[in-house]
XYZ file of N, CA and C in Angstrom:
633
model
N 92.101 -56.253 28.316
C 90.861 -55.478 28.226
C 90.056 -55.965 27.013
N 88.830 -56.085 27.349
C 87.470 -56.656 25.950
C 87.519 -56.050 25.354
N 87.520 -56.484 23.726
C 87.095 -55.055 22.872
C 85.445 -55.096 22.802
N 85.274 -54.201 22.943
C 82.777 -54.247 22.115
C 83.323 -54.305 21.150
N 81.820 -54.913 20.405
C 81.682 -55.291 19.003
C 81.342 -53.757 18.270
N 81.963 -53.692 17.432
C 82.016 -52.408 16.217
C 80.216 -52.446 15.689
N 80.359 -51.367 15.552
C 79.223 -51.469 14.693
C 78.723 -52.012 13.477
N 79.872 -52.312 12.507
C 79.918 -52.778 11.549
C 79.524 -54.254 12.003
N 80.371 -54.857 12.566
C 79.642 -56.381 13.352
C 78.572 -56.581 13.937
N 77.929 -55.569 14.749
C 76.438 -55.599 15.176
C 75.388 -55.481 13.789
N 75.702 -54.816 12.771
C 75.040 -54.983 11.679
C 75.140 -56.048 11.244
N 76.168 -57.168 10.789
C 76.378 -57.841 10.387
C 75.832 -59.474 10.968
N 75.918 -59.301 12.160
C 75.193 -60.456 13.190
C 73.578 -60.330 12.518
N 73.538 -58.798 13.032
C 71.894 -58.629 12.869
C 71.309 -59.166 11.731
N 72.147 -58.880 10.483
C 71.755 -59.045 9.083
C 71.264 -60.697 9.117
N 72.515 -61.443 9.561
C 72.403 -62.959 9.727
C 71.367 -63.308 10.502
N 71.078 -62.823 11.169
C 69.737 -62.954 12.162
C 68.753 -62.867 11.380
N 68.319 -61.962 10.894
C 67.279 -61.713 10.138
C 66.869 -62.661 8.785
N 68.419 -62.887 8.293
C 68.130 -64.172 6.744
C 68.047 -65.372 7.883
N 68.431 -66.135 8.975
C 67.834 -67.226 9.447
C 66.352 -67.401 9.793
N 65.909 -66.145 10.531
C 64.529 -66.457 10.911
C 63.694 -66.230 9.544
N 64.105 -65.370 8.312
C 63.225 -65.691 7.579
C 63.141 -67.278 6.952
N 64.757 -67.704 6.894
C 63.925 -68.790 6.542
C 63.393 -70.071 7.257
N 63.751 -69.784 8.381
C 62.695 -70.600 9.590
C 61.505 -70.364 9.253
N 60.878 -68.894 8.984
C 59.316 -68.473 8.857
C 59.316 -69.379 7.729
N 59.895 -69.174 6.120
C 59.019 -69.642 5.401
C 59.350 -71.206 5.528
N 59.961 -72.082 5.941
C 59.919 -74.096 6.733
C 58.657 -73.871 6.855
N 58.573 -73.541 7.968
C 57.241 -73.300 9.334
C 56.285 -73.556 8.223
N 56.435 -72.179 7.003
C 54.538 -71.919 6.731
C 54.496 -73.157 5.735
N 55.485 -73.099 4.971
C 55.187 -74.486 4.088
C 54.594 -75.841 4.661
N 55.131 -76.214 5.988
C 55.051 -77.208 6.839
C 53.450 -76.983 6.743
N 52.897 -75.836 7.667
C 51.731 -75.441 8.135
C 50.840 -75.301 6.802
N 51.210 -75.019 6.282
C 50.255 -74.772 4.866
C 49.881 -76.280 4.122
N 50.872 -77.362 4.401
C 51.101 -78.736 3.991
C 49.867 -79.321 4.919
N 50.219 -79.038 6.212
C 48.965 -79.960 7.414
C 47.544 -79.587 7.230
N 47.679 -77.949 7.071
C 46.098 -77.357 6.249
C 45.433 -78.086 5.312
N 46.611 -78.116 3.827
C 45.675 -79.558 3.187
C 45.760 -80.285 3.562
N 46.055 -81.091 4.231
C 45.955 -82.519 4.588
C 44.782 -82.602 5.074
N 44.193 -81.930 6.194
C 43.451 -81.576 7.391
C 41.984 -81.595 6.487
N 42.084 -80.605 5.723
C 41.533 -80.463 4.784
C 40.407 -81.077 3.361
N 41.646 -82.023 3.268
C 41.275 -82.653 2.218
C 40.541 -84.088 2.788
N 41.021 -84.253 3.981
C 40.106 -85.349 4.438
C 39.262 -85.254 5.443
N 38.446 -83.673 5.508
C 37.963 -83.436 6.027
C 36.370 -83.888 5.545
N 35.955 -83.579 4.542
C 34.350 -83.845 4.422
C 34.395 -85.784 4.349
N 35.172 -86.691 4.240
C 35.000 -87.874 4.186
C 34.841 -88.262 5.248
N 35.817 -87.650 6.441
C 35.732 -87.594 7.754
C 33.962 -87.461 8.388
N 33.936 -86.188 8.303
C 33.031 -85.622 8.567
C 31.506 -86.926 8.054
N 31.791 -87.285 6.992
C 30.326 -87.805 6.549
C 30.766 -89.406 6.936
N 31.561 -89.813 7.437
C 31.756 -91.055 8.419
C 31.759 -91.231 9.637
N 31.574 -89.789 10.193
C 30.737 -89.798 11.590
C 29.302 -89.999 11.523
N 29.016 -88.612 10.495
C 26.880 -88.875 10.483
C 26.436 -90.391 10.493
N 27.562 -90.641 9.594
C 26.503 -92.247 8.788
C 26.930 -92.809 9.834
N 27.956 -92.916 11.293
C 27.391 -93.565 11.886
C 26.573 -93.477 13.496
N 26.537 -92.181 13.235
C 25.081 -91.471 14.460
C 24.017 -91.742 13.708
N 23.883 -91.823 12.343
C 22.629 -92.567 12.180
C 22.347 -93.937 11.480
N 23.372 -94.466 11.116
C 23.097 -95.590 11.393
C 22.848 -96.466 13.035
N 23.244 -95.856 13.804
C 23.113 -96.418 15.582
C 21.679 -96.212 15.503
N 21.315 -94.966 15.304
C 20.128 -94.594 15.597
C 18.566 -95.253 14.897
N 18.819 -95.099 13.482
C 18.037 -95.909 12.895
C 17.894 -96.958 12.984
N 18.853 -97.428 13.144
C 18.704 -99.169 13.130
C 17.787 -99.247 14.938
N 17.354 -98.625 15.167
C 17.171 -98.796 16.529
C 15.468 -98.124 16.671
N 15.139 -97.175 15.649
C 14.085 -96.467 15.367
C 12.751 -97.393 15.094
N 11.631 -96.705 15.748
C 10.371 -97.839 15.770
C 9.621 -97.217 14.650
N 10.140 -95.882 14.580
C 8.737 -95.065 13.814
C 9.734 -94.096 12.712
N 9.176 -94.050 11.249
C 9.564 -92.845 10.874
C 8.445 -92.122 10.275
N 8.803 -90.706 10.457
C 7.435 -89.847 10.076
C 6.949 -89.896 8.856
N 5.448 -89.894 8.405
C 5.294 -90.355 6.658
C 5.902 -88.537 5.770
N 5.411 -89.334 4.841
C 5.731 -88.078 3.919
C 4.835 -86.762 4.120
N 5.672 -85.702 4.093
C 4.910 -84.463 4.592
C 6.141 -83.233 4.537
N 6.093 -81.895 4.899
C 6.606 -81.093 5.027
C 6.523 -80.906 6.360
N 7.458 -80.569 6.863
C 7.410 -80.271 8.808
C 8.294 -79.154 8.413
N 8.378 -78.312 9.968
C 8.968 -77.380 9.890
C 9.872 -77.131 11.590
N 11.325 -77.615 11.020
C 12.106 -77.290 11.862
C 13.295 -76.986 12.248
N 13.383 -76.282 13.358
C 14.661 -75.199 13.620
C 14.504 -74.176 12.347
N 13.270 -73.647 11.956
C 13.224 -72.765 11.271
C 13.416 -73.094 9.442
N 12.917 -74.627 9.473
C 13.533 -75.288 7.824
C 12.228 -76.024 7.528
N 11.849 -75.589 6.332
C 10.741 -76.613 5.741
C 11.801 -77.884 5.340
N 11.132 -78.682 6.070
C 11.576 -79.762 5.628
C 10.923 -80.886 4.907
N 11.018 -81.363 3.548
C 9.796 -82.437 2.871
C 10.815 -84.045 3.051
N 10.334 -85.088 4.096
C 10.681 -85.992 4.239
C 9.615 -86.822 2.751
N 10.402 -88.549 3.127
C 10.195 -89.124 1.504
C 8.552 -90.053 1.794
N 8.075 -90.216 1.085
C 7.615 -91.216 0.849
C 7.806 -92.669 1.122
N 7.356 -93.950 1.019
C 7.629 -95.267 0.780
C 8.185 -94.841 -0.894
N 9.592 -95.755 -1.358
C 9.915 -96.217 -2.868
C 10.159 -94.945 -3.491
N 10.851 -93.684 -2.207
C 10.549 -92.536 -3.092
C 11.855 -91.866 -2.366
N 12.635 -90.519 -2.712
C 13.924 -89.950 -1.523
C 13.476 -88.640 -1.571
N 13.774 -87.967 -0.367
C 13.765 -86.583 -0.216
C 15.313 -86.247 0.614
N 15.466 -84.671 0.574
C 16.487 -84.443 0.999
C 16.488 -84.317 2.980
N 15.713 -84.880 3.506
C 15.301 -84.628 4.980
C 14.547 -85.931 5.621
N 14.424 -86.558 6.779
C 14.265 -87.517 7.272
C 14.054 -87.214 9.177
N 12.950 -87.762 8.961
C 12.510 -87.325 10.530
C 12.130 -89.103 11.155
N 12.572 -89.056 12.645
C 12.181 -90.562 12.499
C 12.253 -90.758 14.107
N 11.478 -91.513 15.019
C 11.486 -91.901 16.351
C 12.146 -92.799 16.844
N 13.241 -92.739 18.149
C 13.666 -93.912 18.232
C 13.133 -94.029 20.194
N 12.633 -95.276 20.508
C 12.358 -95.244 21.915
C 13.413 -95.555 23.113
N 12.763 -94.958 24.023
C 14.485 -94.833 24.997
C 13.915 -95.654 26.225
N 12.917 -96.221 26.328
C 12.453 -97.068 27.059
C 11.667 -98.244 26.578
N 11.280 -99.667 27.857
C 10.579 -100.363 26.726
C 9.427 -100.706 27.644
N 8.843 -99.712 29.160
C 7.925 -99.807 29.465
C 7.273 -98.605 29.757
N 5.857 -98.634 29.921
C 5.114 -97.254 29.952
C 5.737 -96.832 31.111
N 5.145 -94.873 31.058
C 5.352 -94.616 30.068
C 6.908 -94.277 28.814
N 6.544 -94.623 27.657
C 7.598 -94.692 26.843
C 7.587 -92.784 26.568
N 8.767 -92.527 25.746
C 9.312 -91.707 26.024
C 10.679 -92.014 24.581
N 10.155 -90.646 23.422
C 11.285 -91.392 22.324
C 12.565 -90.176 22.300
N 13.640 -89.934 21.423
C 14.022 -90.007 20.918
C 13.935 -89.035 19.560
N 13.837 -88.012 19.066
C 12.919 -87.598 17.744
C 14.174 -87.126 17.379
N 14.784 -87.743 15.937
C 15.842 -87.340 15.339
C 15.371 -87.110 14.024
N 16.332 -85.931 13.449
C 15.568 -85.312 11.889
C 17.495 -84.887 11.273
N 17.242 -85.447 10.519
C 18.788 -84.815 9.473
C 18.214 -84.393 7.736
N 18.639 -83.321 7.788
C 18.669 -82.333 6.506
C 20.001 -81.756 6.318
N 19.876 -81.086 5.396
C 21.023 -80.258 4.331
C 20.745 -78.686 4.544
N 21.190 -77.911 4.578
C 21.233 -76.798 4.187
C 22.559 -76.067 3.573
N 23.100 -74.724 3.297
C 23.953 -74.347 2.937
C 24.741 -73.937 3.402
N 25.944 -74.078 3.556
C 26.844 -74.100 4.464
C 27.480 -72.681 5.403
N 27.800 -72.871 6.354
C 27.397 -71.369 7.181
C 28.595 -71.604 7.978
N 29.265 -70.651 7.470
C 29.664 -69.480 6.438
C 29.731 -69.836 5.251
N 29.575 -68.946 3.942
C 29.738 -70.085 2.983
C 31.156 -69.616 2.601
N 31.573 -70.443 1.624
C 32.868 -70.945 1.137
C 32.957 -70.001 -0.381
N 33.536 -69.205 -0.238
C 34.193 -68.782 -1.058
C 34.547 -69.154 -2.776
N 35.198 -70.171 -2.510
C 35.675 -71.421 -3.471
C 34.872 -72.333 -3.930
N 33.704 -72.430 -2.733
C 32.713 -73.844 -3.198
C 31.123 -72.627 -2.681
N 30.791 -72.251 -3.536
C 29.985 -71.002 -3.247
C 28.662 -72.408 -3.118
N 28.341 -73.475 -3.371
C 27.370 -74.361 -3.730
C 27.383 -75.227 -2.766
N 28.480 -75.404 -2.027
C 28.844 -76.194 -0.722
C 27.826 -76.123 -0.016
N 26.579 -77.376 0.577
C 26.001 -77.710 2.055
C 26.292 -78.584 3.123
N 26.234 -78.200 3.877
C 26.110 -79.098 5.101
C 25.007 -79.612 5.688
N 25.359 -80.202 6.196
C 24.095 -81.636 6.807
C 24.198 -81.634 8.401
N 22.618 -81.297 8.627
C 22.683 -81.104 10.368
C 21.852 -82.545 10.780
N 22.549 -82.693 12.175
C 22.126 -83.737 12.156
C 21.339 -83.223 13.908
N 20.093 -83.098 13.863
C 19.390 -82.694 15.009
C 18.163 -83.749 16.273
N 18.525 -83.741 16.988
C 17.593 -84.870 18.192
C 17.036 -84.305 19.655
N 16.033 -84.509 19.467
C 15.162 -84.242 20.632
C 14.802 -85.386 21.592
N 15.380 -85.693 23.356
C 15.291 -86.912 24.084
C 13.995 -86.378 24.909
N 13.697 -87.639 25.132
C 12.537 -87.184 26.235
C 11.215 -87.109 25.688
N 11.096 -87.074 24.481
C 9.956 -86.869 24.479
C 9.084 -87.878 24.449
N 7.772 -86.831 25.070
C 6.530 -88.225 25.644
C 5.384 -87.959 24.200
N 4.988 -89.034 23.769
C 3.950 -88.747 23.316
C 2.346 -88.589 24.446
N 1.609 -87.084 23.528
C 0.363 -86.428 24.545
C -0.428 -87.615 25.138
N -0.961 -88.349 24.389
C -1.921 -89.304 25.357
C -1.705 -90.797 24.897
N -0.649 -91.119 24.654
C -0.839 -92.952 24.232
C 1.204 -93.437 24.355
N 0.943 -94.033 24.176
C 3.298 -94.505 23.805
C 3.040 -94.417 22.966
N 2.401 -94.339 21.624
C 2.852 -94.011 20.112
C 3.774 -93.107 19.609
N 4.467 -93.443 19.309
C 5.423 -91.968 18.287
C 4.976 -91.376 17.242
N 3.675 -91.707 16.760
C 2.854 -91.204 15.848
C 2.488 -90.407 16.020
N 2.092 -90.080 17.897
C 1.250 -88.322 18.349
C 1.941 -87.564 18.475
N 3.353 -87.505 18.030
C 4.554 -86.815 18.241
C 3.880 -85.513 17.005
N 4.351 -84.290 17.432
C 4.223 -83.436 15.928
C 5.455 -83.185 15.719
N 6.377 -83.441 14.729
C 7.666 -82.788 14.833
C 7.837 -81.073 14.479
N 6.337 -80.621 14.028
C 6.812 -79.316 14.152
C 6.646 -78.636 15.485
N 6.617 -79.654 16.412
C 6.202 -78.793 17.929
C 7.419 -78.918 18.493
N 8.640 -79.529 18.375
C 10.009 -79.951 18.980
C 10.430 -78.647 19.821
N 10.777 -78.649 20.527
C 11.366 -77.701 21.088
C 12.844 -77.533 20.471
N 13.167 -76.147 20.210
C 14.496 -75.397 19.679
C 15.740 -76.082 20.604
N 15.771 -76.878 22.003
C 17.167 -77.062 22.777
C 17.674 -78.655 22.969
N 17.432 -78.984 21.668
C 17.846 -80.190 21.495
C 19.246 -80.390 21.400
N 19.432 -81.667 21.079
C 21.399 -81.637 20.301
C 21.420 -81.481 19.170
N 21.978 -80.123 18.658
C 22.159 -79.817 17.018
C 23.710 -80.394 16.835
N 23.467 -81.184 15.650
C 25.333 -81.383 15.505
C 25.366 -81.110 13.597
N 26.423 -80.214 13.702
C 26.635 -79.865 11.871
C 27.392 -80.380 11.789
N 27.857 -80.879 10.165
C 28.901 -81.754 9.925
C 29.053 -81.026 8.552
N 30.507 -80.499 8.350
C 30.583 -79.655 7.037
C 31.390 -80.491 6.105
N 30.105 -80.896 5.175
C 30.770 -81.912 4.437
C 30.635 -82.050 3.113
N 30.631 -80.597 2.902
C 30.734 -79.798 1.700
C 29.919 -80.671 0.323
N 28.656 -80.854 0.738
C 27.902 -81.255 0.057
C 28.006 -80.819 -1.518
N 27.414 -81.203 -2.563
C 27.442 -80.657 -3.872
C 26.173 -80.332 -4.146
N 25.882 -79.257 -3.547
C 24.111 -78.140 -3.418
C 23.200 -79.097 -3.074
N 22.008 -78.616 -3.214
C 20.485 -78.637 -2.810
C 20.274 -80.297 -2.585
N 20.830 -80.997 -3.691
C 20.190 -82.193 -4.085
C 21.088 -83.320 -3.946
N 22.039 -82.922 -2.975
C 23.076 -83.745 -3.150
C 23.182 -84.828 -1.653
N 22.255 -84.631 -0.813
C 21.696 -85.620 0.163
C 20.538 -85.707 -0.147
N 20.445 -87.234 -0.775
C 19.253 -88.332 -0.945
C 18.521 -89.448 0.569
N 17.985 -89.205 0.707
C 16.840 -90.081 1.588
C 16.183 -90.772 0.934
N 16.305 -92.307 0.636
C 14.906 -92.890 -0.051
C 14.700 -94.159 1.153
N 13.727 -94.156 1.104
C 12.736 -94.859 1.961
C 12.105 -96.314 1.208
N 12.822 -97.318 1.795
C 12.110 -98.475 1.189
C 10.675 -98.469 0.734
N 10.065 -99.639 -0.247
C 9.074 -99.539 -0.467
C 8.321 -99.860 0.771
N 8.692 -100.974 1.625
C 7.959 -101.523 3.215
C 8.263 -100.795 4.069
N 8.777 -99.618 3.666
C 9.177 -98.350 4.848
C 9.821 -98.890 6.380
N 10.919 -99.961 5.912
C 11.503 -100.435 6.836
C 13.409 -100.238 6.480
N 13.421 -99.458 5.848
C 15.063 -99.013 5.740
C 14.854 -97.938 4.675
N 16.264 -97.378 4.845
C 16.481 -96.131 4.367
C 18.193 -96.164 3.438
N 17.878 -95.476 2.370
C 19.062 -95.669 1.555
C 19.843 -94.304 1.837
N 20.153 -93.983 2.733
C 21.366 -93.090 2.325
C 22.321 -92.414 1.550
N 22.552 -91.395 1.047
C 23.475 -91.220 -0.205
C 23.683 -89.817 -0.366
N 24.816 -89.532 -0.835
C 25.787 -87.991 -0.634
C 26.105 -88.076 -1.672
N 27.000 -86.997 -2.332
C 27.927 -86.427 -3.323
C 28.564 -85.121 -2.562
N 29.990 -85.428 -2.033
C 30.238 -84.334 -1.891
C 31.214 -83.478 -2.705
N 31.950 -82.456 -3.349
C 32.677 -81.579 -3.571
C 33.844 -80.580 -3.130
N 35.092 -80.501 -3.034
C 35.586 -79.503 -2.579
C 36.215 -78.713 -2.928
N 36.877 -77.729 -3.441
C 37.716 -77.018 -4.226
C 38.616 -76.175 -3.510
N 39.542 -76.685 -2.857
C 40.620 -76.187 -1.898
C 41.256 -74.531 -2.691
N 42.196 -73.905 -2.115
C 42.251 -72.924 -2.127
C 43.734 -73.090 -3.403
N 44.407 -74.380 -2.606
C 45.504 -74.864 -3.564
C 45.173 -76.596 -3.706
N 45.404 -76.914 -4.497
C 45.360 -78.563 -4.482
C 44.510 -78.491 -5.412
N 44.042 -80.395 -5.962
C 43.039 -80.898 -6.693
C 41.823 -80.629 -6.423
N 40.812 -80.616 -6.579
C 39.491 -81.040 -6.177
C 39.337 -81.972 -5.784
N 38.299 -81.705 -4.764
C 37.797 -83.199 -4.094
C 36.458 -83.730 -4.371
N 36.221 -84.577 -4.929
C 34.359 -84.945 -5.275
C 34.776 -86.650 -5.042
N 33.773 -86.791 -4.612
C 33.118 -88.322 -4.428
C 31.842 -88.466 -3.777
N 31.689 -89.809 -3.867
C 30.074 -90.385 -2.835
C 30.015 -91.022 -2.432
N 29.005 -91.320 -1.522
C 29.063 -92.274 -0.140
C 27.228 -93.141 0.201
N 27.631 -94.251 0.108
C 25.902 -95.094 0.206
C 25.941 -95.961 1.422
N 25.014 -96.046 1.712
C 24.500 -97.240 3.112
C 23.258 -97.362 2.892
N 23.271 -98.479 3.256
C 21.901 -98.674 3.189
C 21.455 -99.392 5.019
N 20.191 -98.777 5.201
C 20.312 -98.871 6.869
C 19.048 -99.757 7.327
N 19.074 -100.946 7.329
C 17.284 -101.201 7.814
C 17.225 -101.244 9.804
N 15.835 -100.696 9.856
C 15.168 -100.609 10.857
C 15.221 -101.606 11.684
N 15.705 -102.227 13.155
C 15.401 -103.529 13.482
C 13.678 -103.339 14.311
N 13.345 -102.150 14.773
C 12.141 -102.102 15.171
C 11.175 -101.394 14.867
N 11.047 -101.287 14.116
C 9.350 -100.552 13.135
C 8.361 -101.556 13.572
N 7.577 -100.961 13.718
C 5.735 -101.931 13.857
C 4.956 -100.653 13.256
């Protein structure tokens, strides 16, 4: 005949049960807490080695960029640069055909502050990188009759959180022959555990079709 287990032994299993899975839980979170930074920490380098190269494809391919001015879009004053000069915003045409009628392309990348913001990096922005296809200019193929504050809101918005270091920390400068564009970041991060992360990132991009 079986004996059942006493009670004293059902406690005792149980007890052992309970000290294994805790320390399975805390493996696990260390593990998981380890891939977080990782994930983490090479996240805004990541992130700003995609943009630079959606716009480097793009620019290098662009006929027109808009002169210096304030436009206003997706709800953002935006002040693009001058010739020999940088602003934090860049609006610029690229054509998607090469017979009438033409039909461009209207891509604009700015900074704003990062959404949600960060806790830790209360100064942290991100950089949107926004494009409008299809569009016709009103009466000629120029990309000049384009207004970019008329864009329509349902373009492709793409954010890239790449924990900028505030306001001023994406540069746009615009050759003096307004045929390339210098690119340039500083970003920042201040993880929750770990080092800080700061560095910067340059390209320089020329135009193959401006007229």
């Amino acid at each position: 005949m079986r004996r059942g287990f006493s009670i004293v032994e059902v406690m005792v299993a149980a007890g052992l049960f309970l000290i294994l899975m805790t320390l399975a839980w805390g493996g696990f979170s260390v593990l998981n807490r380890g891939g977080q930074g990782l994930r983490a920490s090479s996240e805004p380098r990541q992130q700003l080695r995609v943009l630079l190269a959606n716009l480097q494809n793009d620019l290098r391919m662009a006929s027109y960029i808009y002169p210096a001015d304030t436009y206003t879009i997706l709800g953002q004053n935006l002040t693009t640069p001058a010739p020999g000069a940088a602003a934090q915003a860049l609006v610029f045409a690229v054509p998607e055909n090469s017979t009438p009628p033409l039909t461009y392309k209207v891509c604009t990348i700015f900074a704003r502050p990062r959404q949600p913001a960060d806790s830790n990096n209360p100064n942290a922005y991100e950089v949107v990188y926004y494009t409008v296809e299809g569009v016709d200019p009103p009466s000629s193929d120029f990309p000049s009759e384009i207004d970019p504050n008329l864009l329509p809101p349902n373009g492709s918005l793409r954010v890239f959180d790449a924990y900028l270091d505030g306001p001023n920390a994406l540069q746009l400068t615009l050759s003096d022959d307004g045929n390339a564009v210098i690119f340039h970041v500083d970003f920042k991060r201040k993880p929750v555990r770990g080092e800080t992360q700061q560095d910067s990132l340059e390209s320089a991009i020329s135009m193959r079709n401006n007229r």
